[in-house]
Amino acid sequence: TLDSHYVQPDFAMPLGKLEDKYNLSGLITFLQDPHAVRPSGRMPALNLTPEEARDIASYLMRNVDVKANIHFEYYEGQWNNVPNFSLLTPVDSGETNEFSLETLPGSDAFGLRFTGFLQIPADGDFRFFLSSDDGAKLSIDDVVVIDHDGVHPAGFRDGVVTLTSGAHKILVDYFEAGGEEQLTVELEGPNIPRQSMAGLVTLTAEAIIESEPEDAEITQD
């Protein structure tokens, strides 16, 4: 509960430091469908909309400096197709926790390259969704999964890939030629509802997973 007067019952077990277990996207995913993330847990399904889950997660982590889990490189230039960023010199680079365009400098002609490792919990077929304005490409393990290149308005394209459990190298290339700016990268798969792919990405191939009690539930003193 978010009530500051709430008294935690004896049987409740808080999750502890959320920032050690989740980034913002991962916590949003957990709140939307706790049993998909932890099937044996006792956290009840709250039937939250994506917006409600984001609002609650943002509140719970309001005082947390959320750990970055995606590397980005920022480029400036005018293109009609996704360039080969490997041949260009980035203007800026750093780490983030979303495939986001919100913190960019005020240029109307730029490109972005996001890299990291997608942590797949179990073998299976996974469907990926990519929406962009303008062009973008999603590659997994150096294979292009979705090619949404060119100058165009936002709209989703998707692709299906069979992946084994473990870490998979991901690459998202994006460019903006002018006008509206938008980029969304999502996935769904076995026991994973459709969600932002950012919640399952880490900076390195080695995922740091904190153990937590199976009876844990989210509470707030």
N, CA, C and O of each residue as an XYZ file, in Angstrom:
884
protein
N       0.847     -1.188      0.000
C       0.000      0.000      0.000
C       0.879      1.233      0.000
O       2.036      1.175      0.416
N       0.332      2.359     -0.470
C       1.097      3.591     -0.515
C       0.723      4.517      0.631
O       1.231      5.636      0.711
N      -0.155      4.071      1.516
C      -0.629      4.884      2.631
C       0.478      5.001      3.680
O       0.983      3.992      4.173
N       0.851      6.238      4.017
C       1.936      6.447      4.981
C       1.553      5.980      6.379
O       2.429      5.795      7.225
N       0.239      5.782      6.643
C      -0.207      5.332      7.961
C      -0.381      3.811      8.013
O      -0.829      3.261      9.020
N      -0.033      3.164      6.951
C      -0.209      1.712      6.882
C       0.705      1.016      7.884
O       1.885      1.353      7.985
N       0.175      0.055      8.620
C       0.960     -0.756      9.538
C       1.124     -2.136      8.926
O       0.142     -2.830      8.664
N       2.354     -2.525      8.702
C       2.625     -3.798      8.036
C       2.271     -4.964      8.952
O       2.760     -5.026     10.080
N       1.432     -5.889      8.490
C       1.105     -7.056      9.317
C       2.305     -7.965      9.487
O       3.259     -7.916      8.710
N       2.239     -8.814     10.540
C       3.374     -9.675     10.861
C       3.709    -10.647      9.737
O       4.868    -11.030      9.575
N       2.691    -11.056      8.948
C       2.948    -12.079      7.936
C       3.483    -11.489      6.638
O       3.900    -12.239      5.756
N       3.484    -10.163      6.497
C       3.956     -9.541      5.256
C       5.472     -9.489      5.248
O       6.099     -9.276      6.285
N       6.057     -9.683      4.078
C       7.503     -9.649      3.930
C       7.858     -8.707      2.790
O       7.623     -9.043      1.630
N       8.417     -7.536      3.085
C       8.715     -6.562      2.025
C       9.813     -7.070      1.100
O      10.590     -7.955      1.461
N       9.865     -6.496     -0.100
C      10.872     -6.905     -1.067
C      12.256     -6.382     -0.725
O      13.240     -6.827     -1.314
N      12.355     -5.452      0.210
C      13.658     -4.886      0.518
C      13.977     -3.762     -0.442
O      13.091     -3.002     -0.834
N      15.232     -3.651     -0.820
C      15.649     -2.591     -1.725
C      15.244     -2.933     -3.153
O      15.870     -3.776     -3.795
N      14.199     -2.279     -3.648
C      13.717     -2.560     -4.993
C      14.780     -2.297     -6.038
O      14.859     -3.008     -7.040
N      15.605     -1.273     -5.812
C      16.613     -0.921     -6.815
C      17.666     -1.991     -6.998
O      18.358     -2.009     -8.016
N      17.805     -2.903     -6.010
C      18.758     -4.000     -6.145
C      18.177     -5.162     -6.940
O      18.912     -6.072     -7.323
N      16.869     -5.150     -7.195
C      16.216     -6.263     -7.845
C      15.584     -5.889     -9.180
O      15.446     -6.743    -10.056
N      15.198     -4.626     -9.349
C      14.471     -4.207    -10.536
C      15.012     -2.893    -11.078
O      15.481     -2.042    -10.322
N      14.941     -2.737    -12.412
C      14.946     -1.387    -12.951
C      13.492     -0.964    -13.085
O      12.593     -1.745    -12.774
N      13.247      0.258    -13.542
C      11.875      0.753    -13.586
C      11.003     -0.109    -14.476
O       9.885     -0.452    -14.094
N      11.493     -0.469    -15.665
C      10.696     -1.286    -16.583
C      10.397     -2.654    -15.995
O       9.292     -3.173    -16.155
N      11.387     -3.247    -15.309
C      11.168     -4.554    -14.708
C      10.132     -4.526    -13.609
O       9.342     -5.460    -13.476
N      10.123     -3.448    -12.807
C       9.131     -3.330    -11.744
C       7.738     -3.116    -12.328
O       6.759     -3.656    -11.814
N       7.646     -2.333    -13.397
C       6.363     -2.144    -14.076
C       5.829     -3.479    -14.549
O       4.648     -3.776    -14.369
N       6.686     -4.288    -15.151
C       6.280     -5.613    -15.640
C       5.796     -6.488    -14.496
O       4.783     -7.175    -14.630
N       6.514     -6.472    -13.357
C       6.131     -7.279    -12.199
C       4.769     -6.856    -11.673
O       3.942     -7.707    -11.344
N       4.525     -5.554    -11.589
C       3.256     -5.067    -11.068
C       2.084     -5.417    -11.985
O       0.976     -5.669    -11.512
N       2.331     -5.434    -13.294
C       1.266     -5.761    -14.238
C       0.864     -7.223    -14.151
O      -0.316     -7.554    -14.273
N       1.851     -8.108    -13.939
C       1.548     -9.539    -13.901
C       2.562    -10.247    -13.009
O       3.507    -10.849    -13.519
N       2.387    -10.189    -11.675
C       3.367    -10.772    -10.752
C       3.602    -12.255    -10.978
O       4.736    -12.718    -10.854
N       2.559    -13.016    -11.308
C       2.706    -14.463    -11.445
C       3.454    -14.858    -12.710
O       4.048    -15.935    -12.763
N       3.435    -14.003    -13.727
C       4.221    -14.283    -14.922
C       5.707    -14.157    -14.621
O       6.523    -14.886    -15.183
N       6.060    -13.219    -13.724
C       7.456    -13.018    -13.357
C       7.897    -14.030    -12.307
O       8.991    -14.586    -12.395
N       7.028    -14.271    -11.297
C       7.327    -15.223    -10.225
C       6.111    -16.110    -10.020
O       5.281    -15.812     -9.162
N       5.977    -17.201    -10.788
C       4.763    -18.029    -10.736
C       4.436    -18.585     -9.362
O       3.263    -18.820     -9.069
N       5.434    -18.807     -8.502
C       5.177    -19.400     -7.190
C       4.978    -18.355     -6.100
O       4.770    -18.706     -4.939
N       5.039    -17.085     -6.456
C       4.902    -16.026     -5.458
C       3.466    -15.827     -5.018
O       2.537    -16.333     -5.648
N       3.288    -15.080     -3.922
C       1.959    -14.811     -3.364
C       1.475    -13.390     -3.649
O       0.398    -12.996     -3.200
N       2.267    -12.626     -4.392
C       1.827    -11.283     -4.756
C       0.591    -11.395     -5.644
O       0.664    -12.014     -6.706
N      -0.546    -10.814     -5.243
C      -1.768    -10.960     -6.038
C      -1.720    -10.133     -7.308
O      -1.040     -9.109     -7.367
N      -2.447    -10.582     -8.327
C      -2.612     -9.797     -9.542
C      -3.500     -8.604     -9.224
O      -4.582     -8.768     -8.661
N      -3.059     -7.421     -9.576
C      -3.775     -6.197     -9.225
C      -4.619     -5.661    -10.379
O      -5.331     -4.668    -10.226
N      -4.534     -6.326    -11.540
C      -5.314     -5.909    -12.711
C      -5.068     -4.442    -13.061
O      -6.002     -3.687    -13.329
N      -3.802     -4.060    -13.054
C      -3.426     -2.681    -13.349
C      -3.326     -2.447    -14.847
O      -2.937     -3.338    -15.603
N      -3.676     -1.258    -15.259
C      -3.389     -0.852    -16.630
C      -1.895     -0.531    -16.726
O      -1.259     -0.309    -15.695
N      -1.313     -0.498    -17.934
C       0.106     -0.117    -18.060
C       0.397      1.235    -17.425
O       1.445      1.413    -16.804
N      -0.525      2.198    -17.574
C      -0.314      3.523    -17.000
C      -0.318      3.467    -15.478
O       0.500      4.129    -14.839
N      -1.232      2.684    -14.878
C      -1.279      2.560    -13.425
C      -0.030      1.877    -12.893
O       0.516      2.286    -11.869
N       0.429      0.829    -13.591
C       1.639      0.132    -13.160
C       2.844      1.064    -13.207
O       3.684      1.044    -12.308
N       2.930      1.883    -14.257
C       4.047      2.827    -14.362
C       3.981      3.874    -13.248
O       5.010      4.222    -12.668
N       2.784      4.378    -12.944
C       2.648      5.382    -11.893
C       3.070      4.820    -10.535
O       3.779      5.483     -9.779
N       2.631      3.593    -10.226
C       2.977      2.987     -8.933
C       4.476      2.700     -8.866
O       5.119      2.978     -7.854
N       5.034      2.140     -9.950
C       6.467      1.846     -9.961
C       7.286      3.122     -9.809
O       8.282      3.143     -9.085
N       6.870      4.175    -10.483
C       7.584      5.453    -10.379
C       7.523      5.987     -8.950
O       8.500      6.545     -8.451
N       6.361      5.814     -8.283
C       6.229      6.257     -6.897
C       7.141      5.444     -5.983
O       7.854      6.013     -5.156
N       7.124      4.120     -6.124
C       7.929      3.267     -5.251
C       9.424      3.524     -5.415
O      10.200      3.328     -4.480
N       9.823      3.965     -6.611
C      11.240      4.204     -6.868
C      11.531      5.691     -6.996
O      12.505      6.085     -7.638
N      10.686      6.518     -6.385
C      10.814      7.967     -6.556
C      12.113      8.508     -5.980
O      12.629      9.513     -6.470
N      12.653      7.865     -4.951
C      13.893      8.337     -4.330
C      15.097      7.501     -4.743
O      16.158      7.564     -4.122
N      14.914      6.720     -5.797
C      15.965      5.791     -6.220
C      16.614      6.287     -7.498
O      15.936      6.658     -8.457
N      17.912      6.288     -7.495
C      18.656      6.546     -8.728
C      18.699      5.230     -9.494
O      19.562      4.388     -9.244
N      17.760      5.053    -10.432
C      17.584      3.765    -11.107
C      18.837      3.403    -11.894
O      19.373      4.218    -12.645
N      19.290      2.183    -11.713
C      20.512      1.736    -12.372
C      20.307      1.630    -13.882
O      19.311      1.080    -14.352
N      21.262      2.164    -14.624
C      21.211      2.070    -16.081
C      21.516      0.647    -16.518
O      22.320     -0.042    -15.890
N      20.877      0.210    -17.590
C      21.093     -1.159    -18.066
C      21.246     -1.247    -19.579
O      21.316     -2.348    -20.126
N      21.298     -0.102    -20.269
C      21.436     -0.079    -21.720
C      22.479      0.967    -22.091
O      22.451      2.084    -21.574
N      23.389      0.616    -22.974
C      24.388      1.577    -23.467
C      23.841      2.270    -24.711
O      23.196      1.632    -25.542
N      24.095      3.582    -24.846
C      23.656      4.288    -26.042
C      24.786      5.133    -26.613
O      25.695      5.559    -25.901
N      24.701      5.359    -27.917
C      25.581      6.301    -28.613
C      24.702      7.232    -29.428
O      23.761      6.790    -30.086
N      25.010      8.521    -29.384
C      24.203      9.556    -30.040
C      25.001     10.172    -31.192
O      26.164     10.535    -31.022
N      24.377     10.287    -32.348
C      25.012     10.816    -33.555
C      24.163     11.958    -34.109
O      22.953     12.007    -33.890
N      24.802     12.861    -34.818
C      24.071     13.906    -35.519
C      24.380     13.828    -37.011
O      25.528     13.637    -37.412
N      23.339     13.977    -37.823
C      23.497     13.893    -39.275
C      22.133     13.809    -39.931
O      21.117     13.625    -39.262
N      22.123     13.945    -41.242
C      20.883     13.878    -42.016
C      20.917     12.619    -42.872
O      21.786     12.463    -43.730
N      19.965     11.723    -42.633
C      19.910     10.465    -43.369
C      18.480     10.170    -43.794
O      17.525     10.672    -43.202
N      18.345      9.341    -44.836
C      17.046      8.825    -45.259
C      16.901      7.348    -44.933
O      15.832      6.764    -45.110
N      17.985      6.750    -44.456
C      17.982      5.356    -44.012
C      18.921      5.224    -42.832
O      19.781      6.076    -42.610
N      18.750      4.154    -42.080
C      19.634      3.913    -40.944
C      21.064      3.774    -41.443
O      21.342      2.881    -42.243
N      21.969      4.619    -41.000
C      23.361      4.510    -41.457
C      24.100      3.388    -40.733
O      23.591      2.806    -39.775
N      25.298      3.102    -41.204
C      26.160      2.169    -40.495
C      26.881      2.954    -39.412
O      27.930      3.549    -39.660
N      26.318      2.954    -38.213
C      26.881      3.753    -37.131
C      28.294      3.324    -36.757
O      29.040      4.099    -36.160
N      28.664      2.099    -37.102
C      30.016      1.612    -36.790
C      31.083      2.423    -37.513
O      32.236      2.455    -37.083
N      30.702      3.087    -38.619
C      31.653      3.881    -39.394
C      31.645      5.359    -38.994
O      32.405      6.154    -39.547
N      30.788      5.728    -38.034
C      30.639      7.116    -37.630
C      31.145      7.325    -36.207
O      31.283      6.378    -35.433
N      31.415      8.571    -35.884
C      31.880      8.929    -34.540
C      30.729      9.531    -33.755
O      30.154     10.526    -34.195
N      30.374      8.972    -32.617
C      29.255      9.519    -31.844
C      29.584     10.885    -31.255
O      30.728     11.166    -30.897
N      28.555     11.731    -31.161
C      28.683     13.029    -30.508
C      28.656     12.866    -28.993
O      29.276     13.636    -28.260
N      27.933     11.860    -28.542
C      27.792     11.619    -27.110
C      27.524     10.132    -26.904
O      27.124      9.436    -27.837
N      27.743      9.649    -25.690
C      27.445      8.261    -25.343
C      27.224      8.177    -23.847
O      27.597      9.080    -23.097
N      26.613      7.084    -23.424
C      26.351      6.920    -22.001
C      25.494      5.713    -21.744
O      25.438      4.793    -22.560
N      24.824      5.713    -20.610
C      23.984      4.592    -20.211
C      22.602      5.111    -19.834
O      22.460      6.220    -19.318
N      21.587      4.296    -20.099
C      20.213      4.657    -19.831
C      19.456      3.422    -19.380
O      20.036      2.337    -19.338
N      18.164      3.553    -19.038
C      17.370      2.385    -18.653
C      16.133      2.245    -19.516
O      15.230      1.482    -19.174
N      16.069      2.972    -20.642
C      14.951      2.857    -21.567
C      15.461      3.069    -22.990
O      16.507      3.681    -23.204
N      14.703      2.551    -23.958
C      14.952      2.927    -25.346
C      14.218      4.249    -25.562
O      13.156      4.297    -26.182
N      14.814      5.322    -25.034
C      14.087      6.579    -24.890
C      14.741      7.679    -25.701
O      15.959      7.703    -25.878
N      13.901      8.605    -26.200
C      14.374      9.785    -26.919
C      14.192     11.051    -26.090
O      14.438     12.151    -26.585
N      13.766     10.916    -24.844
C      13.331     12.072    -24.066
C      14.474     12.956    -23.576
O      14.257     14.143    -23.333
N      15.670     12.423    -23.424
C      16.753     13.195    -22.831
C      17.783     13.648    -23.855
O      18.910     13.986    -23.493
N      17.407     13.656    -25.129
C      18.355     13.988    -26.182
C      18.518     15.500    -26.337
O      17.634     16.269    -25.962
N      19.667     15.919    -26.898
C      19.802     17.337    -27.266
C      18.747     17.723    -28.304
O      18.105     16.858    -28.900
N      18.578     19.014    -28.508
C      17.485     19.495    -29.346
C      17.757     19.493    -30.830
O      17.506     20.499    -31.493
N      18.258     18.409    -31.375
C      18.495     18.315    -32.809
C      17.325     17.627    -33.492
O      16.712     16.723    -32.923
N      17.009     18.057    -34.727
C      15.939     17.414    -35.488
C      16.471     16.370    -36.462
O      15.694     15.736    -37.176
N      17.765     16.189    -36.497
C      18.371     15.200    -37.394
C      19.467     14.482    -36.617
O      20.562     15.014    -36.434
N      19.164     13.275    -36.164
C      20.105     12.574    -35.306
C      19.922     11.069    -35.446
O      18.969     10.593    -36.064
N      20.844     10.345    -34.867
C      20.759      8.893    -34.847
C      21.140      8.362    -33.479
O      21.863      9.020    -32.730
N      20.655      7.173    -33.154
C      20.945      6.530    -31.877
C      21.263      5.062    -32.102
O      20.659      4.398    -32.944
N      22.214      4.577    -31.341
C      22.498      3.136    -31.291
C      22.418      2.694    -29.838
O      23.130      3.215    -28.980
N      21.536      1.719    -29.568
C      21.397      1.139    -28.235
C      21.960     -0.280    -28.268
O      21.681     -1.037    -29.198
N      22.752     -0.641    -27.259
C      23.299     -1.994    -27.172
C      23.153     -2.525    -25.750
O      23.048     -1.760    -24.792
N      23.148     -3.840    -25.635
C      23.043     -4.498    -24.339
C      22.859     -5.983    -24.544
O      23.137     -6.509    -25.622
N      22.388     -6.665    -23.502
C      22.180     -8.105    -23.554
C      20.778     -8.434    -23.054
O      20.396     -8.063    -21.944
N      20.031     -9.124    -23.879
C      18.673     -9.534    -23.534
C      18.738    -10.835    -22.745
O      19.274    -11.833    -23.226
N      18.189    -10.821    -21.530
C      18.234    -11.986    -20.656
C      16.944    -12.793    -20.823
O      15.877    -12.382    -20.366
N      17.058    -13.934    -21.479
C      15.899    -14.790    -21.750
C      15.789    -15.852    -20.648
O      16.738    -16.604    -20.427
N      14.645    -15.924    -19.953
C      14.533    -16.838    -18.809
C      14.376    -18.305    -19.181
O      14.764    -19.178    -18.405
N      13.809    -18.598    -20.365
C      13.572    -19.994    -20.766
C      13.506    -20.077    -22.283
O      13.179    -19.100    -22.956
N      13.822    -21.263    -22.815
C      13.774    -21.466    -24.259
C      12.356    -21.219    -24.788
O      11.371    -21.483    -24.099
N      12.272    -20.714    -26.009
C      10.948    -20.532    -26.600
C      10.958    -19.583    -27.777
O      12.004    -19.061    -28.162
N       9.791    -19.366    -28.341
C       9.602    -18.417    -29.435
C       9.187    -17.073    -28.842
O       8.267    -17.000    -28.027
N       9.863    -16.030    -29.255
C       9.607    -14.694    -28.747
C       9.265    -13.764    -29.913
O       9.943    -13.754    -30.940
N       8.208    -12.991    -29.732
C       7.806    -12.024    -30.743
C       8.249    -10.631    -30.290
O       8.023    -10.233    -29.147
N       8.880     -9.906    -31.201
C       9.373     -8.568    -30.922
C       8.575     -7.556    -31.733
O       8.128     -7.839    -32.844
N       8.405     -6.373    -31.154
C       7.628     -5.302    -31.770
C       8.487     -4.042    -31.812
O       9.117     -3.679    -30.819
N       8.508     -3.379    -32.961
C       9.310     -2.174    -33.130
C       8.470     -1.108    -33.813
O       7.956     -1.319    -34.911
N       8.334      0.040    -33.156
C       7.646      1.193    -33.736
C       8.616      2.362    -33.735
O       9.315      2.587    -32.747
N       8.664      3.104    -34.826
C       9.615      4.214    -34.895
C       9.144      5.278    -35.864
O       8.406      5.009    -36.811
N       9.591      6.492    -35.601
C       9.421      7.645    -36.481
C      10.699      8.463    -36.321
O      10.780      9.281    -35.406
N      11.726      8.265    -37.206
C      11.583      7.629    -38.528
C      12.069      6.167    -38.468
O      11.415      5.334    -37.839
N      13.196      5.845    -39.107
C      13.585      4.454    -39.301
C      14.305      3.827    -38.128
O      14.950      4.511    -37.334
N      14.182      2.488    -38.031
C      14.861      1.751    -36.966
C      15.051      0.303    -37.377
O      14.345     -0.208    -38.245
N      16.015     -0.351    -36.743
C      16.256     -1.776    -36.942
C      16.546     -2.413    -35.589
O      17.185     -1.808    -34.729
N      16.069     -3.636    -35.413
C      16.363     -4.432    -34.221
C      17.117     -5.677    -34.639
O      16.647     -6.448    -35.475
N      18.300     -5.871    -34.049
C      19.107     -7.067    -34.313
C      19.345     -7.816    -33.019
O      19.556     -7.209    -31.968
N      19.311     -9.148    -33.099
C      19.613    -10.011    -31.960
C      20.675    -10.998    -32.392
O      20.521    -11.698    -33.392
N      21.754    -11.048    -31.630
C      22.891    -11.917    -31.969
C      23.343    -11.683    -33.404
O      23.613    -12.627    -34.147
N      23.420    -10.395    -33.784
C      23.922     -9.948    -35.087
C      23.019    -10.317    -36.262
O      23.452    -10.244    -37.412
N      21.786    -10.707    -35.998
C      20.823    -11.012    -37.056
C      19.678    -10.000    -36.968
O      19.102     -9.803    -35.898
N      19.351     -9.360    -38.091
C      18.267     -8.382    -38.102
C      16.934     -9.108    -37.939
O      16.570     -9.951    -38.758
N      16.216     -8.771    -36.878
C      14.919     -9.383    -36.585
C      13.783     -8.545    -37.158
O      12.813     -9.085    -37.690
N      13.907     -7.209    -37.049
C      12.901     -6.301    -37.603
C      13.622     -5.180    -38.334
O      14.491     -4.517    -37.769
N      13.258     -4.972    -39.588
C      13.797     -3.881    -40.399
C      12.655     -2.905    -40.672
O      11.780     -3.166    -41.498
N      12.679     -1.782    -39.966
C      11.634     -0.759    -40.115
C      12.300      0.537    -40.580
O      12.112      1.598    -39.986
N      13.074      0.425    -41.645
C      13.936      1.501    -42.118
C      13.137      2.520    -42.930
O      11.972      2.300    -43.263
N      13.794      3.640    -43.238
C      13.204      4.657    -44.085
C      12.567      5.791    -43.302
O      12.479      5.743    -42.075
N      12.125      6.811    -44.025
C      11.436      7.952    -43.428
C       9.940      7.667    -43.450
O       9.359      7.503    -44.523
N       9.311      7.607    -42.279
C       7.901      7.230    -42.199
C       7.346      7.596    -40.833
O       8.116      7.823    -39.900
N       6.033      7.659    -40.695
C       5.420      7.893    -39.385
C       5.515      6.646    -38.513
O       5.875      5.568    -38.988
N       5.188      6.805    -37.235
C       5.264      5.685    -36.299
C       4.253      4.606    -36.657
O       3.166      4.894    -37.158
N       4.625      3.366    -36.394
C       3.770      2.210    -36.641
C       4.563      0.955    -36.344
O       5.770      0.906    -36.582
N       3.889     -0.062    -35.823
C       4.597     -1.263    -35.376
C       4.853     -2.246    -36.518
O       4.016     -2.448    -37.397
N       6.029     -2.840    -36.470
C       6.335     -4.055    -37.216
C       6.804     -5.090    -36.203
O       7.268     -4.728    -35.122
N       6.690     -6.378    -36.538
C       7.068     -7.408    -35.574
C       7.818     -8.535    -36.261
O       7.796     -8.667    -37.485
N       8.473     -9.335    -35.456
C       9.204    -10.498    -35.935
C       9.338    -11.517    -34.827
O       9.386    -11.155    -33.651
N       9.398    -12.789    -35.188
C       9.476    -13.885    -34.215
C      10.841    -14.553    -34.306
O      11.349    -14.808    -35.398
N      11.430    -14.834    -33.137
C      12.733    -15.491    -33.066
C      12.674    -16.578    -32.007
O      12.089    -16.379    -30.943
N      13.273    -17.718    -32.289
C      13.426    -18.785    -31.296
C      14.730    -18.557    -30.550
O      15.802    -18.516    -31.154
N      14.634    -18.408    -29.224
C      15.804    -18.106    -28.410
C      15.949    -19.122    -27.281
O      14.963    -19.641    -26.757
N      17.184    -19.387    -26.925
C      17.477    -20.244    -25.784
C      17.633    -19.376    -24.537
O      17.870    -18.172    -24.638
N      17.500    -19.986    -23.372
C      17.656    -19.234    -22.133
C      19.084    -18.700    -22.030
O      20.038    -19.336    -22.477
N      19.202    -17.528    -21.434
C      20.515    -16.917    -21.286
C      20.587    -15.557    -21.948
O      19.565    -14.970    -22.303
N      21.809    -15.059    -22.114
C      22.034    -13.714    -22.633
C      22.160    -13.719    -24.150
O      22.804    -14.593    -24.731
N      21.534    -12.727    -24.785
C      21.607    -12.552    -26.236
C      21.920    -11.092    -26.538
O      21.271    -10.187    -26.014
N      22.911    -10.874    -27.380
C      23.333     -9.518    -27.723
C      22.246     -8.822    -28.528
O      21.737     -9.381    -29.500
N      21.888     -7.605    -28.129
C      20.858     -6.854    -28.859
C      21.447     -5.537    -29.367
O      22.360     -4.963    -28.775
N      20.883     -5.084    -30.489
C      21.293     -3.840    -31.111
C      20.050     -3.167    -31.673
O      19.326     -3.760    -32.472
N      19.803     -1.932    -31.259
C      18.704     -1.144    -31.806
C      19.298      0.114    -32.422
O      19.884      0.938    -31.719
N      19.148      0.262    -33.736
C      19.604      1.450    -34.447
C      18.393      2.277    -34.845
O      17.370      1.739    -35.266
N      18.523      3.605    -34.706
C      17.386      4.497    -34.962
C      17.894      5.804    -35.535
O      18.960      6.280    -35.145
N      17.132      6.399    -36.470
C      17.459      7.740    -36.924
C      16.196      8.580    -37.046
O      15.108      8.061    -37.292
N      16.361      9.883    -36.869
C      15.272     10.849    -36.986
C      15.658     11.872    -38.049
O      16.700     12.519    -37.943
N      14.818     12.019    -39.077
C      15.106     12.917    -40.187
C      14.428     14.267    -40.030
O      14.718     15.185    -40.797
N      13.527     14.419    -39.053
C      12.812     15.673    -38.863
C      11.359     15.414    -38.522
O      10.817     14.361    -38.858
N      10.726     16.369    -37.856
C       9.317     16.213    -37.502
C       9.163     15.443    -36.202
O       9.910     15.647    -35.245
N       8.167     14.545    -36.187
C       7.880     13.768    -34.981
C       9.007     12.789    -34.671
O       9.718     12.340    -35.569
N       9.163     12.461    -33.378
C      10.187     11.519    -32.922
C       9.528     10.461    -32.053
O       8.792     10.790    -31.122
N       9.788      9.182    -32.351
C       9.179      8.125    -31.537
C       9.949      6.826    -31.722
O      10.350      6.482    -32.834
N      10.150      6.107    -30.621
C      10.795      4.796    -30.668
C      10.230      3.939    -29.545
O      10.246      4.343    -28.382
N       9.723      2.742    -29.893
C       9.208      1.788    -28.916
C       9.708      0.397    -29.289
O       9.601     -0.023    -30.441
N      10.256     -0.317    -28.303
C      10.748     -1.683    -28.524
C      10.111     -2.584    -27.469
O      10.300     -2.368    -26.272
N       9.362     -3.588    -27.905
C       8.641     -4.470    -26.991
C       8.865     -5.931    -27.378
O       9.346     -6.235    -28.469
N       8.503     -6.829    -26.455
C       8.561     -8.255    -26.736
C       7.493     -8.974    -25.940
O       6.952     -8.446    -24.968
N       7.198    -10.194    -26.375
C       6.356    -11.106    -25.601
C       6.832    -12.516    -25.886
O       7.413    -12.791    -26.936
N       6.576    -13.416    -24.929
C       7.018    -14.788    -25.111
C       6.409    -15.688    -24.061
O       5.477    -15.283    -23.365
N       6.917    -16.905    -23.931
C       6.369    -17.848    -22.947
C       6.387    -17.257    -21.539
O       7.451    -16.926    -21.016
N       5.217    -17.127    -20.931
C       5.055    -16.579    -19.582
C       5.529    -15.138    -19.455
O       5.743    -14.656    -18.343
N       5.697    -14.440    -20.582
C       6.102    -13.039    -20.554
C       5.071    -12.240    -21.344
O       5.043    -12.331    -22.572
N       4.224    -11.461    -20.675
C       3.253    -10.635    -21.399
C       3.973     -9.548    -22.182
O       5.121     -9.213    -21.891
N       3.285     -9.003    -23.177
C       3.895     -7.950    -23.986
C       4.317     -6.785    -23.101
O       3.537     -6.298    -22.282
N       5.555     -6.347    -23.274
C       6.138     -5.333    -22.400
C       7.328     -4.701    -23.090
O       7.789     -5.178    -24.127
N       7.825     -3.610    -22.497
C       9.045     -2.991    -22.994
C      10.206     -3.969    -22.878
O      10.383     -4.615    -21.845
N      10.998     -4.074    -23.944
C      12.147     -4.976    -23.925
C      13.202     -4.506    -22.936
O      14.023     -5.305    -22.483
N      13.193     -3.212    -22.591
C      14.218     -2.653    -21.720
C      14.282     -3.354    -20.372
O      15.354     -3.445    -19.774
N      13.136     -3.858    -19.879
C      13.109     -4.495    -18.576
C      13.879     -5.790    -18.487
O      14.165     -6.262    -17.387
N      14.227     -6.387    -19.638
C      14.961     -7.657    -19.654
C      16.382     -7.500    -20.190
O      17.054     -8.488    -20.490
N      16.833     -6.250    -20.309
C      18.162     -5.982    -20.867
C      19.136     -5.623    -19.750
O      18.778     -4.940    -18.790
N      20.384     -6.100    -19.893
C      21.455     -5.761    -18.966
C      22.639     -5.211    -19.755
O      22.753     -5.429    -20.961
N      23.519     -4.493    -19.053
C      24.692     -3.923    -19.717
C      25.700     -4.985    -20.131
O      26.379     -4.834    -21.146
N      25.800     -6.047    -19.359
C      26.744     -7.121    -19.644
C      26.003     -8.439    -19.798
O      24.828     -8.547    -19.446
N      26.687     -9.427    -20.319
C      26.058    -10.727    -20.528
C      25.733    -11.410    -19.210
O      24.837    -12.253    -19.151
N      26.447    -11.056    -18.163
C      26.216    -11.670    -16.861
C      25.098    -10.915    -16.150
O      25.273     -9.762    -15.755
N      23.957    -11.564    -15.989
C      22.831    -10.931    -15.296
C      23.045    -11.046    -13.797
O      23.399    -12.111    -13.291
N      22.825     -9.932    -13.081
C      22.905     -9.929    -11.622
C      21.495    -10.090    -11.091
O      20.684     -9.169    -11.188
N      21.198    -11.242    -10.535
C      19.852    -11.535    -10.065
C      19.892    -11.722     -8.563
O      20.548    -12.633     -8.058
N      19.200    -10.870     -7.862
C      19.124    -10.982     -6.408
C      18.102    -12.042     -6.029
O      17.024    -12.104     -6.620
N      18.435    -12.883     -5.042
C      17.452    -13.839     -4.545
C      16.485    -13.112     -3.636
O      16.855    -12.139     -2.979
N      15.241    -13.583     -3.595
C      14.244    -12.963     -2.735
C      13.290    -14.037     -2.241
O      13.088    -15.033     -2.937
N      12.705    -13.874     -1.084
C      11.793    -14.876     -0.557
C      10.589    -15.051     -1.460
O      10.099    -14.079     -2.035
N      10.101    -16.285     -1.594
C       8.978    -16.552     -2.477
C       7.694    -15.932     -1.966
O       6.775    -15.690     -2.749
N       7.607    -15.664     -0.653
C       6.393    -15.094     -0.097
C       6.431    -13.570     -0.066
O       5.552    -12.942      0.525
N       7.443    -12.968     -0.696
C       7.585    -11.521     -0.623
C       6.456    -10.816     -1.317
O       5.924    -11.301     -2.315
N       6.083     -9.649     -0.778
C       5.071     -8.828     -1.425
C       5.516     -7.386     -1.290
O       6.309     -7.061     -0.406
N       5.017     -6.523     -2.154
C       5.388     -5.122     -2.104
C       4.569     -4.423     -1.041
O       3.339     -4.435     -1.092
N       5.232     -3.821     -0.089
C       4.586     -3.011      0.930
C       5.370     -1.740      1.095
O       6.531     -1.658      0.692
N       4.751     -0.759      1.679
C       5.411      0.524      1.917
C       5.023      1.005      3.294
O       3.841      1.184      3.586
N       6.031      1.219      4.159
C       5.729      1.698      5.506
C       5.235      3.140      5.438
O       4.924      3.736      6.470
